[in-house]
Amino acid sequence: MVRPQKRGAEHAAVAHPNIALIKYWGKRDEQLVLPRVDSLSMTLDIFPTTTRVRPAPGADHDVVTLNGAPAEGEALRRVVAFLDLVRSRAGQELRAVVDSENTVPTGAGLASSASGFAALAVAAAAAYGLDLDATALSRLARRGSGSASRSLFGGFALWHAGPPHATGKQADLGSYAEPVPAADLDPALVIAVVNAGPKAISSREAMRRTVDTSPLYEPWARSSADDLTEMRAALRRADLEAVGEIAERNALGMHATMLAARPAVRYLAPATLTVLDSVLQLRRDGIPAYTTMDAGPNVKVLCHRADADRVAETVRAAAPGGSVLVAGPGPGARLLPGDGR
Ligand code: 2P0
């Protein structure tokens, strides 16, 4: 465990993306980023984000660089709002220089907000002298982006929605992620990138519209609580088939809630369905492989690591224009020694 150096020095942290097997979809408090449902994810071992934060005495604004280019618009606003939160907790006003490098290839179609805000939470807390444990860092990362709360932890992580009627500080304290043990699962996630373009509607806006207008939202949220109970039991007994079946139905149900929103939110593309069909065929051929999709058309296929090459080959053939990546379980977010260079 790397300890923060002295407050005010540059601190660097690294975090990896995560993919939810039980989805986070819908907030009950936008400002505190409190979800409607518990969610459970696997942190990946690919595409880390490394973020450096250096308080800058005398500066009158934050300077934020993402992959070498100055951040602007909504991306800049979200990072500055996050730094404001850290500063208010630390009782400091110093602006900062933030430099974030994301290794997701441009256009890979994989979101970076989870790894990005997890790394930023760890680096910024250290740079401003906040001594927070992993639970408190998870709560803090949540304020940047909900799914970032889960990237604090390696392997499988459960993000608690928290007590539904709590408000203010109690509500904030109740919603954080924690690691979930999973015995001998040896999983792989094969990621079929069928469309790397920007999405037509942000997940933030899409989940808001779904909660506000979809008659399927509440039934899905209720069934998701049962999915989570079953998922935890399946992880405990290292039953990949059950984990996959539960993840697949949970994700399809989430997409059903969006399809029933008014107007509908549809992320699934023709190529998505072609990949889903190819995975059904794999199952008929005796390979345990199960799909999950997030706020986009790309498909993640959960399978045994020993089957990952065969699964990758199948989905590559099913979506010839796309690209295919294979990931395993990855580590939690951590502070890097020195400035991380
Ligand atoms: C998830 N997604 O559980 C779900 C499933 C997308 C579909 O978390 O508004 O970027 O920043 O809290 O975390 C994407 O939402 O949303 C997401 P905000 P976030 O992974």
XYZ file of C-alpha atoms and ligand atoms in Angstrom:
361
model
C 0.000 0.000 0.000
C 1.464 3.315 -1.095
C 0.886 6.049 1.478
C 0.160 9.602 0.381
C 3.250 11.795 0.425
C 3.087 15.247 1.768
C -0.039 17.219 1.028
C 0.366 19.554 -1.939
C 2.776 17.275 -3.836
C 1.819 15.638 -7.125
C 0.070 12.275 -6.619
C -0.682 9.663 -9.265
C -3.204 6.835 -9.199
C -4.269 4.066 -11.553
C -7.697 2.424 -11.943
C -9.285 -0.059 -14.346
C -12.718 -0.143 -15.983
C -15.448 -2.465 -14.708
C -18.373 -4.200 -16.381
C -21.593 -4.683 -14.421
C -23.141 -8.150 -14.252
C -26.033 -6.699 -12.229
C -26.633 -3.256 -13.712
C -26.764 0.207 -12.237
C -29.583 1.951 -14.083
C -31.451 4.863 -12.527
C -30.647 7.377 -9.796
C -32.724 8.410 -6.830
C -30.549 11.479 -6.198
C -28.710 13.089 -9.093
C -26.593 15.403 -6.996
C -25.281 12.745 -4.611
C -25.275 10.103 -7.391
C -27.367 7.682 -5.371
C -28.616 4.735 -7.403
C -32.055 3.150 -7.303
C -30.617 -0.381 -7.312
C -27.608 -2.276 -6.018
C -25.180 -3.343 -8.759
C -22.348 -5.844 -9.057
C -19.408 -5.738 -11.448
C -16.136 -7.298 -12.498
C -13.133 -5.005 -12.679
C -11.095 -5.665 -15.830
C -7.364 -6.136 -16.330
C -7.231 -3.998 -19.489
C -7.200 -0.283 -20.313
C -6.150 1.376 -17.054
C -6.476 5.105 -16.535
C -3.560 6.891 -14.846
C -4.336 10.281 -13.320
C -1.995 12.830 -11.732
C -3.160 15.658 -9.489
C -0.952 18.542 -8.363
C -2.313 21.437 -6.305
C -1.149 24.663 -7.962
C -0.564 27.556 -5.532
C -1.432 30.887 -7.134
C -3.512 29.413 -9.967
C -7.013 30.867 -10.332
C -8.542 27.880 -12.117
C -8.054 24.123 -12.536
C -6.139 22.936 -15.587
C -7.337 19.522 -16.781
C -5.707 17.521 -19.554
C -7.270 14.312 -20.888
C -4.974 12.198 -23.076
C -2.788 15.221 -23.752
C -5.604 17.576 -24.824
C -7.191 20.289 -22.663
C -10.546 19.118 -21.274
C -13.508 21.295 -22.119
C -17.291 21.433 -21.903
C -19.094 18.803 -19.826
C -15.929 16.717 -19.230
C -14.130 19.733 -17.696
C -17.202 20.743 -15.692
C -17.468 17.289 -14.119
C -13.784 17.160 -13.130
C -13.865 20.686 -11.645
C -17.068 19.876 -9.695
C -15.336 16.765 -8.364
C -12.238 18.743 -7.328
C -14.533 21.289 -5.622
C -15.979 18.450 -3.555
C -12.500 17.220 -2.564
C -11.439 20.792 -1.704
C -14.495 21.384 0.441
C -13.796 18.149 2.361
C -10.122 19.133 2.775
C -10.924 22.751 3.734
C -8.674 24.010 0.962
C -9.100 26.304 -1.998
C -5.983 25.602 -4.063
C -6.724 24.941 -7.745
C -5.046 21.926 -9.336
C -3.334 20.628 -12.431
C -4.901 17.305 -13.445
C -3.478 15.095 -16.131
C -5.300 11.897 -17.055
C -4.112 9.244 -19.493
C -6.596 6.661 -20.591
C -5.294 3.606 -22.451
C -8.626 2.676 -24.039
C -7.883 2.925 -27.769
C -9.723 5.907 -29.235
C -13.067 4.684 -30.496
C -12.989 1.351 -28.667
C -16.513 2.140 -27.592
C -15.743 1.510 -23.926
C -16.626 4.135 -21.377
C -13.810 5.562 -19.299
C -15.792 7.382 -16.612
C -15.500 4.475 -14.128
C -11.711 4.115 -14.310
C -11.337 7.892 -14.780
C -13.192 8.985 -11.645
C -11.809 6.095 -9.565
C -8.239 7.161 -10.416
C -9.118 10.835 -9.900
C -10.659 10.117 -6.483
C -7.540 8.296 -5.264
C -5.068 10.844 -6.670
C -7.044 13.950 -5.635
C -7.722 12.679 -2.095
C -3.979 12.100 -1.625
C -2.969 15.399 -3.208
C -5.304 17.347 -0.901
C -4.272 15.379 2.174
C -7.513 13.468 2.772
C -6.744 10.209 4.523
C -9.587 7.984 3.282
C -9.970 4.217 3.413
C -11.168 2.226 0.386
C -14.838 2.521 1.406
C -14.612 6.290 1.749
C -12.741 6.515 -1.581
C -15.495 4.443 -3.204
C -18.137 6.879 -1.874
C -16.077 9.783 -3.142
C -15.557 8.231 -6.615
C -19.332 7.661 -6.789
C -19.862 11.418 -6.803
C -17.862 11.678 -10.051
C -19.608 8.790 -11.799
C -21.704 6.065 -10.203
C -19.893 3.137 -11.769
C -16.533 4.547 -10.562
C -17.448 3.508 -7.005
C -16.954 -0.124 -8.116
C -13.554 0.395 -9.793
C -11.985 1.054 -6.391
C -11.951 -2.721 -5.942
C -10.401 -5.554 -7.905
C -12.258 -8.682 -8.998
C -15.983 -8.521 -8.235
C -17.508 -5.529 -6.441
C -20.978 -4.816 -5.095
C -22.162 -1.202 -5.005
C -24.829 -0.706 -2.323
C -27.622 1.674 -3.260
C -27.959 2.440 0.461
C -31.090 3.012 2.580
C -33.767 4.211 0.105
C -35.257 6.892 2.359
C -32.062 8.310 3.852
C -31.190 11.879 2.942
C -28.127 14.106 3.156
C -25.083 12.776 4.982
C -26.738 9.486 5.994
C -27.649 8.800 2.365
C -24.117 9.597 1.216
C -22.595 7.312 3.858
C -24.884 4.418 2.927
C -23.875 4.114 -0.734
C -20.458 2.611 -1.493
C -18.953 -0.480 -3.099
C -17.161 -3.391 -1.468
C -15.365 -6.468 -2.780
C -17.340 -9.671 -3.262
C -15.558 -12.988 -2.915
C -15.815 -15.354 -5.890
C -14.164 -18.739 -5.579
C -12.258 -20.244 -8.519
C -14.442 -18.768 -11.238
C -11.585 -18.163 -13.708
C -13.745 -15.910 -15.895
C -12.979 -14.023 -19.082
C -14.942 -11.219 -20.703
C -14.753 -11.178 -24.477
C -15.684 -7.698 -25.657
C -17.148 -7.358 -29.140
C -16.891 -3.736 -30.237
C -19.475 -3.522 -32.990
C -19.686 0.252 -33.156
C -17.046 2.555 -31.755
C -18.862 5.811 -32.508
C -20.130 8.252 -29.871
C -23.532 7.410 -28.441
C -26.625 9.324 -29.473
C -27.725 9.787 -25.853
C -25.583 9.794 -22.702
C -26.229 7.071 -20.133
C -26.921 9.830 -17.606
C -29.766 11.235 -19.720
C -30.985 7.776 -20.777
C -31.309 6.525 -17.214
C -33.127 9.705 -16.195
C -35.644 9.278 -19.018
C -36.092 5.586 -18.207
C -36.856 6.234 -14.532
C -39.210 9.102 -15.391
C -41.194 7.466 -18.201
C -40.710 3.697 -18.512
C -43.528 1.516 -17.112
C -41.031 -1.358 -17.046
C -38.540 0.405 -14.784
C -40.000 -0.485 -11.367
C -40.620 -4.168 -12.218
C -37.036 -4.473 -13.496
C -35.636 -2.775 -10.375
C -37.545 -5.242 -8.190
C -36.376 -8.263 -10.175
C -32.826 -6.919 -10.141
C -32.786 -7.223 -6.341
C -33.617 -10.936 -6.724
C -30.984 -11.259 -9.470
C -28.412 -9.861 -7.069
C -29.257 -12.367 -4.346
C -28.950 -15.222 -6.813
C -25.783 -13.759 -8.305
C -24.033 -13.606 -4.949
C -24.895 -17.243 -4.270
C -23.681 -18.247 -7.764
C -20.372 -16.408 -7.209
C -19.899 -18.080 -3.842
C -20.214 -21.514 -5.393
C -18.150 -20.466 -8.472
C -21.009 -21.394 -10.810
C -20.117 -19.547 -14.017
C -23.163 -20.837 -15.882
C -25.508 -19.378 -13.265
C -23.509 -16.125 -13.052
C -23.795 -15.792 -16.832
C -27.502 -16.582 -17.007
C -28.335 -14.067 -14.300
C -26.114 -11.371 -15.867
C -27.670 -11.924 -19.288
C -31.274 -11.631 -18.115
C -30.445 -8.616 -15.938
C -28.907 -6.744 -18.892
C -31.693 -7.662 -21.315
C -34.201 -6.497 -18.712
C -32.359 -3.181 -18.364
C -32.523 -2.709 -22.137
C -36.235 -3.581 -22.031
C -36.792 -0.722 -19.560
C -35.139 1.668 -22.018
C -37.076 0.356 -25.009
C -40.273 1.083 -23.070
C -39.194 4.648 -22.192
C -40.988 7.538 -23.906
C -39.443 8.264 -26.295
C -37.611 4.924 -26.471
C -33.877 4.678 -25.842
C -32.392 2.009 -28.085
C -28.670 1.306 -27.893
C -28.852 -2.160 -29.457
C -27.845 -2.200 -33.136
C -28.337 -4.887 -35.797
C -24.754 -6.076 -35.239
C -25.501 -6.385 -31.506
C -28.242 -8.900 -32.244
C -26.004 -10.820 -34.651
C -23.450 -11.230 -31.849
C -26.180 -12.268 -29.381
C -27.283 -14.951 -31.873
C -23.712 -16.207 -32.253
C -23.434 -16.596 -28.474
C -26.715 -18.539 -28.353
C -25.241 -20.853 -30.980
C -22.092 -21.279 -28.861
C -24.298 -22.396 -25.973
C -26.105 -24.880 -28.228
C -22.631 -26.177 -29.140
C -21.900 -26.739 -25.460
C -19.749 -23.653 -24.682
C -20.992 -21.753 -21.618
C -21.005 -18.119 -22.817
C -23.356 -15.336 -21.742
C -23.859 -11.748 -22.896
C -24.213 -8.370 -21.247
C -24.606 -4.930 -22.845
C -24.285 -1.455 -21.380
C -25.378 1.936 -22.668
C -24.190 1.167 -26.178
C -24.290 -1.477 -28.911
C -21.174 -3.410 -27.871
C -21.474 -6.894 -26.393
C -19.456 -8.349 -23.526
C -19.417 -12.132 -23.370
C -18.729 -13.875 -20.071
C -17.112 -17.305 -20.413
C -14.494 -19.586 -18.886
C -10.973 -18.334 -19.568
C -10.211 -21.663 -21.278
C -12.984 -20.931 -23.819
C -12.081 -17.275 -24.433
C -10.219 -17.842 -27.737
C -13.057 -19.902 -29.176
C -15.614 -17.304 -28.054
C -13.502 -14.458 -29.461
C -13.233 -16.234 -32.810
C -17.004 -16.772 -32.944
C -17.980 -13.186 -32.159
C -15.291 -11.857 -34.524
C -16.872 -13.864 -37.331
C -20.336 -12.654 -36.318
C -19.387 -8.954 -36.417
C -16.692 -8.769 -39.077
C -16.475 -4.960 -39.132
C -15.731 -4.682 -35.406
C -12.895 -5.526 -33.068
C -12.675 -8.070 -30.263
C -10.828 -7.790 -26.951
C -10.352 -10.342 -24.191
C -10.183 -9.255 -20.534
C -9.875 -11.018 -17.195
C -10.456 -9.839 -13.632
C -8.298 -6.829 -12.815
C -6.993 -5.000 -9.744
C -8.535 -2.224 -7.707
C -7.547 1.445 -7.876
C -4.297 2.367 -6.166
C -1.903 5.180 -5.548
C 1.353 4.913 -7.521
C 4.748 5.524 -5.949
C 6.072 9.063 -6.370
C 4.460 10.854 -9.302
C 3.881 7.521 -11.081
C 6.305 8.245 -13.908
C -23.372 -0.056 -15.110
N -23.907 1.783 -16.710
O -23.805 -0.620 -14.092
C -24.411 0.680 -15.955
C -25.071 -0.219 -16.944
C -24.348 1.738 -18.074
C -25.275 0.601 -18.178
O -22.862 2.710 -15.005
O -24.398 9.164 -14.446
O -21.294 6.541 -16.372
O -21.911 9.000 -14.215
O -23.414 7.842 -12.578
O -21.636 5.387 -14.141
C -22.993 4.039 -16.882
O -23.293 5.053 -16.035
O -23.314 7.082 -14.948
C -23.238 2.802 -16.138
P -23.252 8.324 -13.994
P -22.231 6.016 -15.320
O -22.172 -0.131 -15.453
